[in-house]
XYZ file of C-alpha atoms in Angstrom:
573
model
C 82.846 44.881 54.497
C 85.842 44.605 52.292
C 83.934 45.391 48.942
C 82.553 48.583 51.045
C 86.039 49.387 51.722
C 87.121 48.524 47.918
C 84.434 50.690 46.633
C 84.399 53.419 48.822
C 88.817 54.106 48.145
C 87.939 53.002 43.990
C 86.781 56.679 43.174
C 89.558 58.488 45.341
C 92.386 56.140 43.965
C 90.944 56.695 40.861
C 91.150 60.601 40.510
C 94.193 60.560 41.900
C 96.100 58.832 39.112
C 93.833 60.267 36.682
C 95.034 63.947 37.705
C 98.745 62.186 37.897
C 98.659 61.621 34.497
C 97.352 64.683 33.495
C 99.227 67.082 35.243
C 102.145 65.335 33.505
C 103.179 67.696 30.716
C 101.019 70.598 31.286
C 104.025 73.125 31.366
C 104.896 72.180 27.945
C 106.527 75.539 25.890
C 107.373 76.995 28.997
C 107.854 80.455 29.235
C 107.651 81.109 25.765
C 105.843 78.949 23.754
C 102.259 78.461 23.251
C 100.400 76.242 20.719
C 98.526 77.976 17.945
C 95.018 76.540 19.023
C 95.453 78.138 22.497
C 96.203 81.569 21.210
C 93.292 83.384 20.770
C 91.392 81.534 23.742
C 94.114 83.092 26.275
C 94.002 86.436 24.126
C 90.118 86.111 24.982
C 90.746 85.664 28.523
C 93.268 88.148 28.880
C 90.953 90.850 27.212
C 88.787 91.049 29.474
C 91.435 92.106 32.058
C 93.416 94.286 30.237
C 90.477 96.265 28.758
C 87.898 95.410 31.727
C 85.557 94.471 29.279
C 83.656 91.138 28.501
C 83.193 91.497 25.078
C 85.432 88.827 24.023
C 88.492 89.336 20.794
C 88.014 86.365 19.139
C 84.231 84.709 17.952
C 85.109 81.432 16.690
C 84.533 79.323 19.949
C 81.060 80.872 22.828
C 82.210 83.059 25.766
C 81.880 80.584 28.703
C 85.447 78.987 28.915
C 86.610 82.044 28.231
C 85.195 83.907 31.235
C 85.956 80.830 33.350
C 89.869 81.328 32.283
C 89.573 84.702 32.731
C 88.719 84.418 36.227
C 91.258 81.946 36.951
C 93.799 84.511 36.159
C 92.887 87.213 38.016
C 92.894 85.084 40.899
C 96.154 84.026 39.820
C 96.869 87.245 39.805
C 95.994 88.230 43.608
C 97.871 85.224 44.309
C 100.931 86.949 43.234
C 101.110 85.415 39.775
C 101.915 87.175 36.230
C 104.584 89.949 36.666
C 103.373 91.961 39.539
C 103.827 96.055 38.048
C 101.182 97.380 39.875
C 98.080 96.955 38.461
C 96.215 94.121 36.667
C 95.683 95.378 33.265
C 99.572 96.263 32.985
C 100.654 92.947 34.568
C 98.283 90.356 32.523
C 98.845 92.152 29.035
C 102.984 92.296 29.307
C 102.827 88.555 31.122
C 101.362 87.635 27.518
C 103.896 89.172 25.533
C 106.813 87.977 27.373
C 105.655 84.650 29.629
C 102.972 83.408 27.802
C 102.927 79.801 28.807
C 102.273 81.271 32.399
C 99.257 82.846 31.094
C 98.561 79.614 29.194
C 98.779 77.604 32.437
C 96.311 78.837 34.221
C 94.236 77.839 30.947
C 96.044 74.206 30.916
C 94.893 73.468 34.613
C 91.610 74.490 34.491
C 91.145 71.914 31.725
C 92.647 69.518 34.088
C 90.553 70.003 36.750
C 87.308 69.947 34.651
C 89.386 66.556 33.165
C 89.689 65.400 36.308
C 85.771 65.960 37.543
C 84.361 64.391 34.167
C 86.002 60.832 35.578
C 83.754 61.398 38.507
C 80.413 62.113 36.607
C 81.065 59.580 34.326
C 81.345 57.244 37.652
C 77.605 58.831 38.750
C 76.375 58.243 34.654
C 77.026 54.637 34.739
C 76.108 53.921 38.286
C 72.499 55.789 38.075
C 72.279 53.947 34.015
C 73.637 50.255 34.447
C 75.057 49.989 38.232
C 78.187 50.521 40.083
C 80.404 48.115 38.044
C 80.048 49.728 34.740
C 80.205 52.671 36.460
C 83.815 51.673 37.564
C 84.456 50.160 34.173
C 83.675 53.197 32.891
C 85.373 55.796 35.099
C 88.563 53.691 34.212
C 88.092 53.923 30.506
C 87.281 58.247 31.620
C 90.532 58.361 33.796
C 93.111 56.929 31.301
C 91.367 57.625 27.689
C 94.433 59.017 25.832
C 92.469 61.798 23.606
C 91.062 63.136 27.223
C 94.453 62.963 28.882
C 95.808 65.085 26.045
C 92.869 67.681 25.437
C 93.613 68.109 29.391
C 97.035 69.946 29.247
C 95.761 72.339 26.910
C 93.627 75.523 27.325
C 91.457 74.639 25.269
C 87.211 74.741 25.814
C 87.168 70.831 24.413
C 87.675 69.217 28.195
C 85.650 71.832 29.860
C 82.660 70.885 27.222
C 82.693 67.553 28.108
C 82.130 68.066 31.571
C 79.905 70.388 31.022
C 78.373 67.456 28.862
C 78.948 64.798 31.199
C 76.894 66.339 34.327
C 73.625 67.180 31.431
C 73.790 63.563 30.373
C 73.698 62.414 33.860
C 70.632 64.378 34.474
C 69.480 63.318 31.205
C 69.283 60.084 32.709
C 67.374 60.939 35.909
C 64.596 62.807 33.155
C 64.049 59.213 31.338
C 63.730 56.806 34.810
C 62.129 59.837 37.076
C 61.226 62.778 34.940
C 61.326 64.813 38.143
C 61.139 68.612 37.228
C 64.626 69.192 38.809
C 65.944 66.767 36.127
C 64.722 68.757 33.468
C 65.956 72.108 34.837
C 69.413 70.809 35.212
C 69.769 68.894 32.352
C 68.350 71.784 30.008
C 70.988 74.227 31.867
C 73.816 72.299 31.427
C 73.258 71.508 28.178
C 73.217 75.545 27.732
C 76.818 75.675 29.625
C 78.324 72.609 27.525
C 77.136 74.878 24.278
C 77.951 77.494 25.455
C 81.681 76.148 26.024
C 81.475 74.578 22.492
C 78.999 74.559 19.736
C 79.393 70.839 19.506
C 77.400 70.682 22.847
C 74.620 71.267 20.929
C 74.265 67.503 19.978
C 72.856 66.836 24.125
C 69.011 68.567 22.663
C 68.679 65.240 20.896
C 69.917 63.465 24.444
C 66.609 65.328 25.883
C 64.356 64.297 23.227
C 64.847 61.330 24.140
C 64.551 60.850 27.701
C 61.955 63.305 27.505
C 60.509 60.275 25.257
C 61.417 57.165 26.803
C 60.101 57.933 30.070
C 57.289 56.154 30.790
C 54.466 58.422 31.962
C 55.079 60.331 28.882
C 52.039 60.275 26.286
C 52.616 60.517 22.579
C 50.263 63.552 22.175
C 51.314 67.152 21.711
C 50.341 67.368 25.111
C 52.922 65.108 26.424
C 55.633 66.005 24.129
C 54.792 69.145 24.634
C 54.793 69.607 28.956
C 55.998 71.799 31.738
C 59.277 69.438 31.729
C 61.033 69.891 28.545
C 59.712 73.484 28.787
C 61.300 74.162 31.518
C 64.233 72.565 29.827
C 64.200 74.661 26.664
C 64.100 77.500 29.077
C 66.878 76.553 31.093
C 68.760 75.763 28.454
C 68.604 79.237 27.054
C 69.468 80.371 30.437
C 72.719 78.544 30.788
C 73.661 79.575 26.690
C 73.216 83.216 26.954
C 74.653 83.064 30.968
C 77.916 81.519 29.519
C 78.050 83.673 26.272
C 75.972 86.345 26.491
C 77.882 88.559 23.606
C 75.635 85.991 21.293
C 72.917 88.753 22.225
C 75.016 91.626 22.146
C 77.396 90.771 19.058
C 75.022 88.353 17.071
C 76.677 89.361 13.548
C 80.284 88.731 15.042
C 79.470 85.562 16.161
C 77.645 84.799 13.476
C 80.052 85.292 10.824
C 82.281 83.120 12.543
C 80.425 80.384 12.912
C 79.593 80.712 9.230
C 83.240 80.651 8.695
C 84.145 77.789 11.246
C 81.364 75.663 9.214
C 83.039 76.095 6.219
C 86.263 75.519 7.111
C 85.369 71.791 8.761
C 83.932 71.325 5.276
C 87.002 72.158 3.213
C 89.606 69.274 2.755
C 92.820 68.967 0.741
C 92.476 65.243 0.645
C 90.081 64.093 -2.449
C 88.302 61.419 -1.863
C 88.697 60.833 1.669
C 85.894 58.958 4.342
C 85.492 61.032 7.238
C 83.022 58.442 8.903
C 85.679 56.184 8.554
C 88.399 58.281 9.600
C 86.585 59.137 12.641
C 86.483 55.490 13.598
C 89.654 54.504 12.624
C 91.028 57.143 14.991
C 88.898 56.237 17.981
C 90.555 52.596 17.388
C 94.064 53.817 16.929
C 93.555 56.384 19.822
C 91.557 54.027 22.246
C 93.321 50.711 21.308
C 91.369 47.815 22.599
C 88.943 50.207 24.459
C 88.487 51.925 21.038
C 87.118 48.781 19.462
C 85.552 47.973 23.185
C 83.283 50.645 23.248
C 82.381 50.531 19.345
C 81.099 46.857 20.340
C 79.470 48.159 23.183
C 77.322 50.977 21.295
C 76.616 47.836 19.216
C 75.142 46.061 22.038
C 73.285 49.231 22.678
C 71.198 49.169 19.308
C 70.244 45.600 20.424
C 69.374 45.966 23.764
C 67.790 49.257 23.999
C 66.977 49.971 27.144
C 65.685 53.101 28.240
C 69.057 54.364 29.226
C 70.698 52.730 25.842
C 67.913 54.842 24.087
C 68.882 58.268 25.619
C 73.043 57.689 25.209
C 72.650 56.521 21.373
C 70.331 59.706 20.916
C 73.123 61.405 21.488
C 75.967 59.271 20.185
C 74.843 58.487 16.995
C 73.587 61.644 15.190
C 76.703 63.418 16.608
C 78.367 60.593 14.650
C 76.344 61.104 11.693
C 76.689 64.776 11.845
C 80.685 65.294 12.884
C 81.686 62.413 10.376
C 79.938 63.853 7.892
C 82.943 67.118 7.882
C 85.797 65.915 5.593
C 87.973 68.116 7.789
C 86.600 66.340 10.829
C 88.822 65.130 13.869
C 88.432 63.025 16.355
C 88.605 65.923 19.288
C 85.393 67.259 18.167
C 83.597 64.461 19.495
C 85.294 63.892 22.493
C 82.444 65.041 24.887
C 81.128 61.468 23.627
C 83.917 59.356 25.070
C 82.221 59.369 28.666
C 79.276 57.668 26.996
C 81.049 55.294 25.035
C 83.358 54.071 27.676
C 79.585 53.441 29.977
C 78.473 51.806 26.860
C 81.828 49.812 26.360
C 82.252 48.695 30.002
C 78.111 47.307 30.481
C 79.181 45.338 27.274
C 82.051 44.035 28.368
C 80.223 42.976 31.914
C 77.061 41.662 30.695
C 78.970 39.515 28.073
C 76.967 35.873 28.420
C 79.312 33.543 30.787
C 79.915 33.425 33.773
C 83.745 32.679 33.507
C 84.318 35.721 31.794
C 81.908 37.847 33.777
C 83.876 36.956 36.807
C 87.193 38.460 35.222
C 85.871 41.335 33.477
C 86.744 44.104 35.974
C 90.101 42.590 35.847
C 89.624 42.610 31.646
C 88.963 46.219 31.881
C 91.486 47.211 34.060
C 94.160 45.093 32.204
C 93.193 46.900 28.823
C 93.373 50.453 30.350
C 97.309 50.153 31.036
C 97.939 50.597 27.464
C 95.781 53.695 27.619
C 97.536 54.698 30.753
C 100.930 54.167 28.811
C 100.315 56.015 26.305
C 98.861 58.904 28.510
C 102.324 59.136 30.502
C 104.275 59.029 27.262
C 102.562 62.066 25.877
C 103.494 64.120 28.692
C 106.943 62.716 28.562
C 107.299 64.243 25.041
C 105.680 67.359 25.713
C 107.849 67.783 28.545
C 110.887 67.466 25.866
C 112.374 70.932 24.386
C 109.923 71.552 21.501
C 112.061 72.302 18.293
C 110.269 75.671 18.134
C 112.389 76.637 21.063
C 115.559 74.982 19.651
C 115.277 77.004 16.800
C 114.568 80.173 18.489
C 117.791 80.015 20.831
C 119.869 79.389 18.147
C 118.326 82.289 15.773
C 118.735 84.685 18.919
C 122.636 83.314 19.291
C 123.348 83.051 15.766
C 121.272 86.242 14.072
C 121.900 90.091 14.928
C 119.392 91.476 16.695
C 116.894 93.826 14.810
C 117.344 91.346 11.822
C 114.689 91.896 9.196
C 113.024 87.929 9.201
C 110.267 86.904 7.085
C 108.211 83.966 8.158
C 105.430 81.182 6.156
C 102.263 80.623 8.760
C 103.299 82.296 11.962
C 101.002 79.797 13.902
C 104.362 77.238 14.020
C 107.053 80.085 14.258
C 109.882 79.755 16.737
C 108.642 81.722 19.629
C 110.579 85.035 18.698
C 110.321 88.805 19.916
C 109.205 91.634 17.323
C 111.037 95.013 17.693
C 107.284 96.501 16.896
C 105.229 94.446 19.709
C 107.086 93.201 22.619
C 110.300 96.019 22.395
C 107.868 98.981 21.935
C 105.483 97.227 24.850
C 108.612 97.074 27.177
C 109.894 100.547 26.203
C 106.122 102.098 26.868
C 105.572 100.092 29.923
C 109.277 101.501 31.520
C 107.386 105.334 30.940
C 104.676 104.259 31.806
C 106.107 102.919 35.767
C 109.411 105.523 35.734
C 108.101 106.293 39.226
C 108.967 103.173 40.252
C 112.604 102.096 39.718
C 112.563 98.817 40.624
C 110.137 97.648 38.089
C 112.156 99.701 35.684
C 115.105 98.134 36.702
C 113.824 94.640 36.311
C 112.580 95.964 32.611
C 115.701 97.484 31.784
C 117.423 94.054 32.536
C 114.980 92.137 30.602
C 115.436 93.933 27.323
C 119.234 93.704 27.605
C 118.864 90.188 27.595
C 116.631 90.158 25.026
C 116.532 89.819 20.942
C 113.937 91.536 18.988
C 113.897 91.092 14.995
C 112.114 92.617 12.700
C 109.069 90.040 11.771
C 107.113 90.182 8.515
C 104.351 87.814 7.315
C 105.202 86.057 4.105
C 101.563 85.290 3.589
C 98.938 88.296 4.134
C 95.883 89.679 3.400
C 95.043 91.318 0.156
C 92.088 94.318 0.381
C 90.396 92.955 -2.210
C 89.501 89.640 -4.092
C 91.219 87.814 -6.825
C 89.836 85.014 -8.613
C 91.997 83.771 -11.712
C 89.974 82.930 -14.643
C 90.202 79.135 -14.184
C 88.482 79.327 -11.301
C 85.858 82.251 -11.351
C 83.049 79.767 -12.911
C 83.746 76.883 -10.685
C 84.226 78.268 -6.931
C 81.597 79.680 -4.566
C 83.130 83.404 -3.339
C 80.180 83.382 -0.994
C 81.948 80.958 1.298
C 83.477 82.418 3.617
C 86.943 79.730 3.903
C 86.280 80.389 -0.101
C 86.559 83.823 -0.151
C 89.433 83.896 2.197
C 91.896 81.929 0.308
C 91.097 84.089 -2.718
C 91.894 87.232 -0.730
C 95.283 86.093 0.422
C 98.845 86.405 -1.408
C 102.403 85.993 -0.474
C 105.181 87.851 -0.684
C 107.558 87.543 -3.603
C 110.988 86.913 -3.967
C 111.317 91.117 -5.236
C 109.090 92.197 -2.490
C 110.870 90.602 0.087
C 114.260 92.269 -1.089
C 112.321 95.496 -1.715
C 110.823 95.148 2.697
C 114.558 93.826 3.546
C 113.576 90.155 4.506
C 117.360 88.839 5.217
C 115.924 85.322 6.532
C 112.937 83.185 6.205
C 111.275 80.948 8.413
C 109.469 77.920 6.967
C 108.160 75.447 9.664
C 107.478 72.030 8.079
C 104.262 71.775 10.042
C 102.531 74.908 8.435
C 103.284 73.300 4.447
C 103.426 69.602 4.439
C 100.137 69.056 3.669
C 100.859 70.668 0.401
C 103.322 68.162 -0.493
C 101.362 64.814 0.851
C 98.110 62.876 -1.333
C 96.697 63.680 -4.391
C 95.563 66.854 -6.138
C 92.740 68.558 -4.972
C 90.302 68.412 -8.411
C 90.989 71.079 -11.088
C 88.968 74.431 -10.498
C 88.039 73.941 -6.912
C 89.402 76.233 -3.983
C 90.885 73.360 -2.649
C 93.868 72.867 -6.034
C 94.336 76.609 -6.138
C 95.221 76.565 -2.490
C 96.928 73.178 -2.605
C 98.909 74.009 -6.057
C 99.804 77.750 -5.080
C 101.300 77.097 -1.556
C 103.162 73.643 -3.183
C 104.869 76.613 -5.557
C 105.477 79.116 -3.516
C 107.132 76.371 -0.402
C 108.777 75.020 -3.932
C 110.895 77.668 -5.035
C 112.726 77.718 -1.617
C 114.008 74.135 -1.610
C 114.278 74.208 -5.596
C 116.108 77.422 -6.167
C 118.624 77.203 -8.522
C 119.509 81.080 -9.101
C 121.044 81.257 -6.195
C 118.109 83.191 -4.508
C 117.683 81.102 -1.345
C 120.315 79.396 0.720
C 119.177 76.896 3.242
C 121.783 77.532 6.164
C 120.090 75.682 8.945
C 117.801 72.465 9.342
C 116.305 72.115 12.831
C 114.610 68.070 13.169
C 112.905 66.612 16.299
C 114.776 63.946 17.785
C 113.638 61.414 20.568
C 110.023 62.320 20.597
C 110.196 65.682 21.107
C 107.440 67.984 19.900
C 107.333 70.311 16.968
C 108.218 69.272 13.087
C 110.872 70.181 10.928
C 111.675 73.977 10.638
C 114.219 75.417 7.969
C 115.924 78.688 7.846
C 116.834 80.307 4.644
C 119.269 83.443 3.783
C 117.471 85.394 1.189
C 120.297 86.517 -1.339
């Protein structure tokens, strides 16, 4: 009766603390700031509400989170949320512009929730694969992982993915010990959701190979490879892709481009010489701690013992391996809608360990070793909850620098979170015509703009309309890559043509150039050294100046955890 009781409040408890943690640091930026990852995913969202479209801006990630956010917000909206001026296209477009973590946040929790539900599948994986006590094990592992945590307070597809992931695998399960029909649709369709949230989804097809294998009625003919199950999988599976993103149809060349694009940038690396396999695993035991090297062990054990259900889990765990450690720009996030199946395979190993002694204590083991992980989880909210020096150094540019100030800043993805005279004051100017017949909205614009400082923003890096190779590179680079062919097409702006545009200040954010200044030397004539060596110059002459052409006037540093990296401000003389 008491283990009923214990098992039965285990899941609840469980959740609880899971979305605890999470929620933890999900306001981070607040109003103003939002990370340059989440940008163009809530610029996605908020399309298709301004415009009432669903043709998405932005092709490098499929539709389906994007729709998901979308309709978050507008029930956000009817809730009263976003600045209320009357209609929904007005109120979610100016929200962006001048609230955008509130826009963001309705982003941020959906991940959380879909964080929050991937501890309970991964409860239902382990229980229906190895029984309810690795199914605890690994819902504990799910719950307190510190990548997962993280991903959650972020609107970002990653989390929603993994779900997405988590509920296929589970049915990808049920296909290798049943192969029941329903099995097959449900795994194929959520496979075609999780894909549809993130290319990396993708990986689950080998997961159905395999249980479509392993089960035992199936024959080793065409025939049985070949049968109304996996067809109706394959079928589903289309379904749920072109459901979630059906612009793939619709705007093939967009999306294809992109992804042509996205696959060349994971391939391009400023560090020569570096192991991505063993980067990969290296962060998934500095991440993960002792579960990190847990659940490595246990997809050891796997490869020994495999079962049927050890068969379908390493179909999918190891080519993704293979196939994500194989970028040299690789990172440990795009694999995270693995970590349900490694914590189920770290948690069986941990309880079917041979010995009785230890097999008595190693719920106990696993709960002990998920503190750290729980730890760490509440002190990464803690700092995100900190000021982020973004925000420092925007209050002090708005208290210290005129506004209308002509400022000129290096990779505006790490900018202090600043407002342009030629976005957000001509938005707030059009939107007062736009509602003069109603004065108190007016009023309340009115009052924001006189508290507000707009400057005058330029790029320091932009796009050139047309390609330029120098000659010690035109025999060695491929300018059919697209990441290629992109860094060849981009210049900066020089110390003459910033005096000639009436740049007064400049912006350099530490975060945006210190990988120009950290390892070796990308090799001679590659794309990498001409980007590496011409952004080390150009970040250089700032700190080096000895003509008197830049003054640094300000330093703002991160203190006590607090997010953000360095960001200095320079007069331009």
């Amino acid at each position: 009766m008491k283990k009923r009781i214990f098992t039965g409040l285990f899941l609840p408890i469980l959740l609880t603390l899971s979305l605890g943690v999470r929620i933890y640091g999900v306001h981070h930026g607040y109003p103003v700031l939002v990370s340059g990852d989440e940008r163009p995913v809530c610029k996605n969202g908020l399309r298709f509400l301004v415009l009432n479209t669903l043709e998405p801006e932005h092709f490098n990630y499929p539709e389906l989170y994007s729709y998901l956010f979308g309709g978050a917000l507008y029930l956000y909206y009817l809730a009263g949320g976003l600045w209320q001026l009357g209609d929904l296209s007005s109120s979610a477009g100016f929200t962006w512009f001048f609230d955008p973590v509130e826009v963001a946040l309705v982003g941020r929790l959906l991940s959380l929730l879909m964080g929050v539900g991937t501890v309970a599948v991964t409860f239902l994986i382990g229980r229906r694969a190895y029984g309810e006590r690795v199914a605890a094990g690994a819902a504990l592992f799910a719950a307190f992982s510190s990548l997962l945590i993280q991903q959650s307070r972020f609107a970002l597809p990653d989390v929603t993915m993994t779900f997405f992931a988590s509920v296929a695998s589970l049915f990808l399960i049920g296909i290798a010990q049943r192969g029941d029909r329903l099995s097959y649709l449900t795994a194929g369709f959520f496979i075609g959701l999780a894909t549809s949230t993130k290319y990396n989804g993708g990986m689950l097809l080998c997961g159905l190979l395999a249980s479509h294998l392993v089960h035992p009625r199936s024959r080793p003919d065409w025939k049985g490879i070949l049968n109304l199950g996996i067809l109706l999988a394959l079928g589903a599976l289309l379904l749920g892709f072109l459901l979630g993103s059906p612009y793939w149809l619709l705007s093939f060349s967009k999306y294809y481009q992109a992804l042509r694009y996205e696959q060349a940038n994971v391939q391009f690396s400023l560090q020569a010489g570096n192991y991505p396999w063993l980067s990969l695993l290296s962060g998934l035991w500095s991440t993960e701690m002792i579960w990190g090297v847990l659940v490595t062990l246990g997809t050891i054990y796997a490869l020994r013992r495999r079962t049927p259900s050890d068969r379908v889990l390493l179909a999918i765990l190891l080519p993704t391996f293979l196939y994500i450690g194989s970028w040299p720009k690789g990172g440990l996030h795009y694999a995270i809608f693995l970590f349900p199946l490694l914590g189920i395979l770290g948690a069986r190993f941990a309880l079917e360990i041979k010995g009785d002694s230890f097999a008595r204590f190693a719920p106990l083991f696993l709960a002990a070793i998920s503190l750290p992980n729980l730890w760490n989880g509440f002190q990464s909210g803690q700092n995100l909850s900190r000021e982020d020096i973004r925000i420092t150094a925007a209050r002090w540019i708005e208290s210290s620098i005129p506004d209308g100030t002509v400022v000129g800043v290096y990779s505006s993805g790490y900018y202090p979170p600043l407002k342009k005279t030629y976005v957000e004051r001509r938005i707030l100017r059009e939107m007062m015509q736009t509602k003069s017949q109603h004065p108190e909205i007016v009023a309340s614009l009115k009052a924001l703009e006189e508290e507000t400082s707009f400057y005058a923003w330029i790029d320091l890096e932009f796009s050139m309309d047309h390609l330029y190779v120098p000659p010690a590179y035109e025999q060695s680079v491929d300018i059919d890559n697209p990441k290629t062919r992109r860094i060849f097409s981009r210049n900066y702006l020089s110390y003459e043509k910033m005096k000639s545009r009436g740049v007064e200040y400049a912006i350099l954010p530490e975060a945006s150039y210190a990988r120009f200044f950290t390892g070796e030397t990308p090799p001679p004539g590659t794309a990498e050294h001409y980007h590496y060596t011409r952004n080390r110059d150009y970040i250089d002459q700032f700190f080096s100046s000895n003509d008197g052409r830049f003054e640094l006037i300000r330093e703002f540093k991160p203190r006590d955890g607090s997010p953000g990296s360095k960001i200095s401000l320079f007069r331009v003389r």
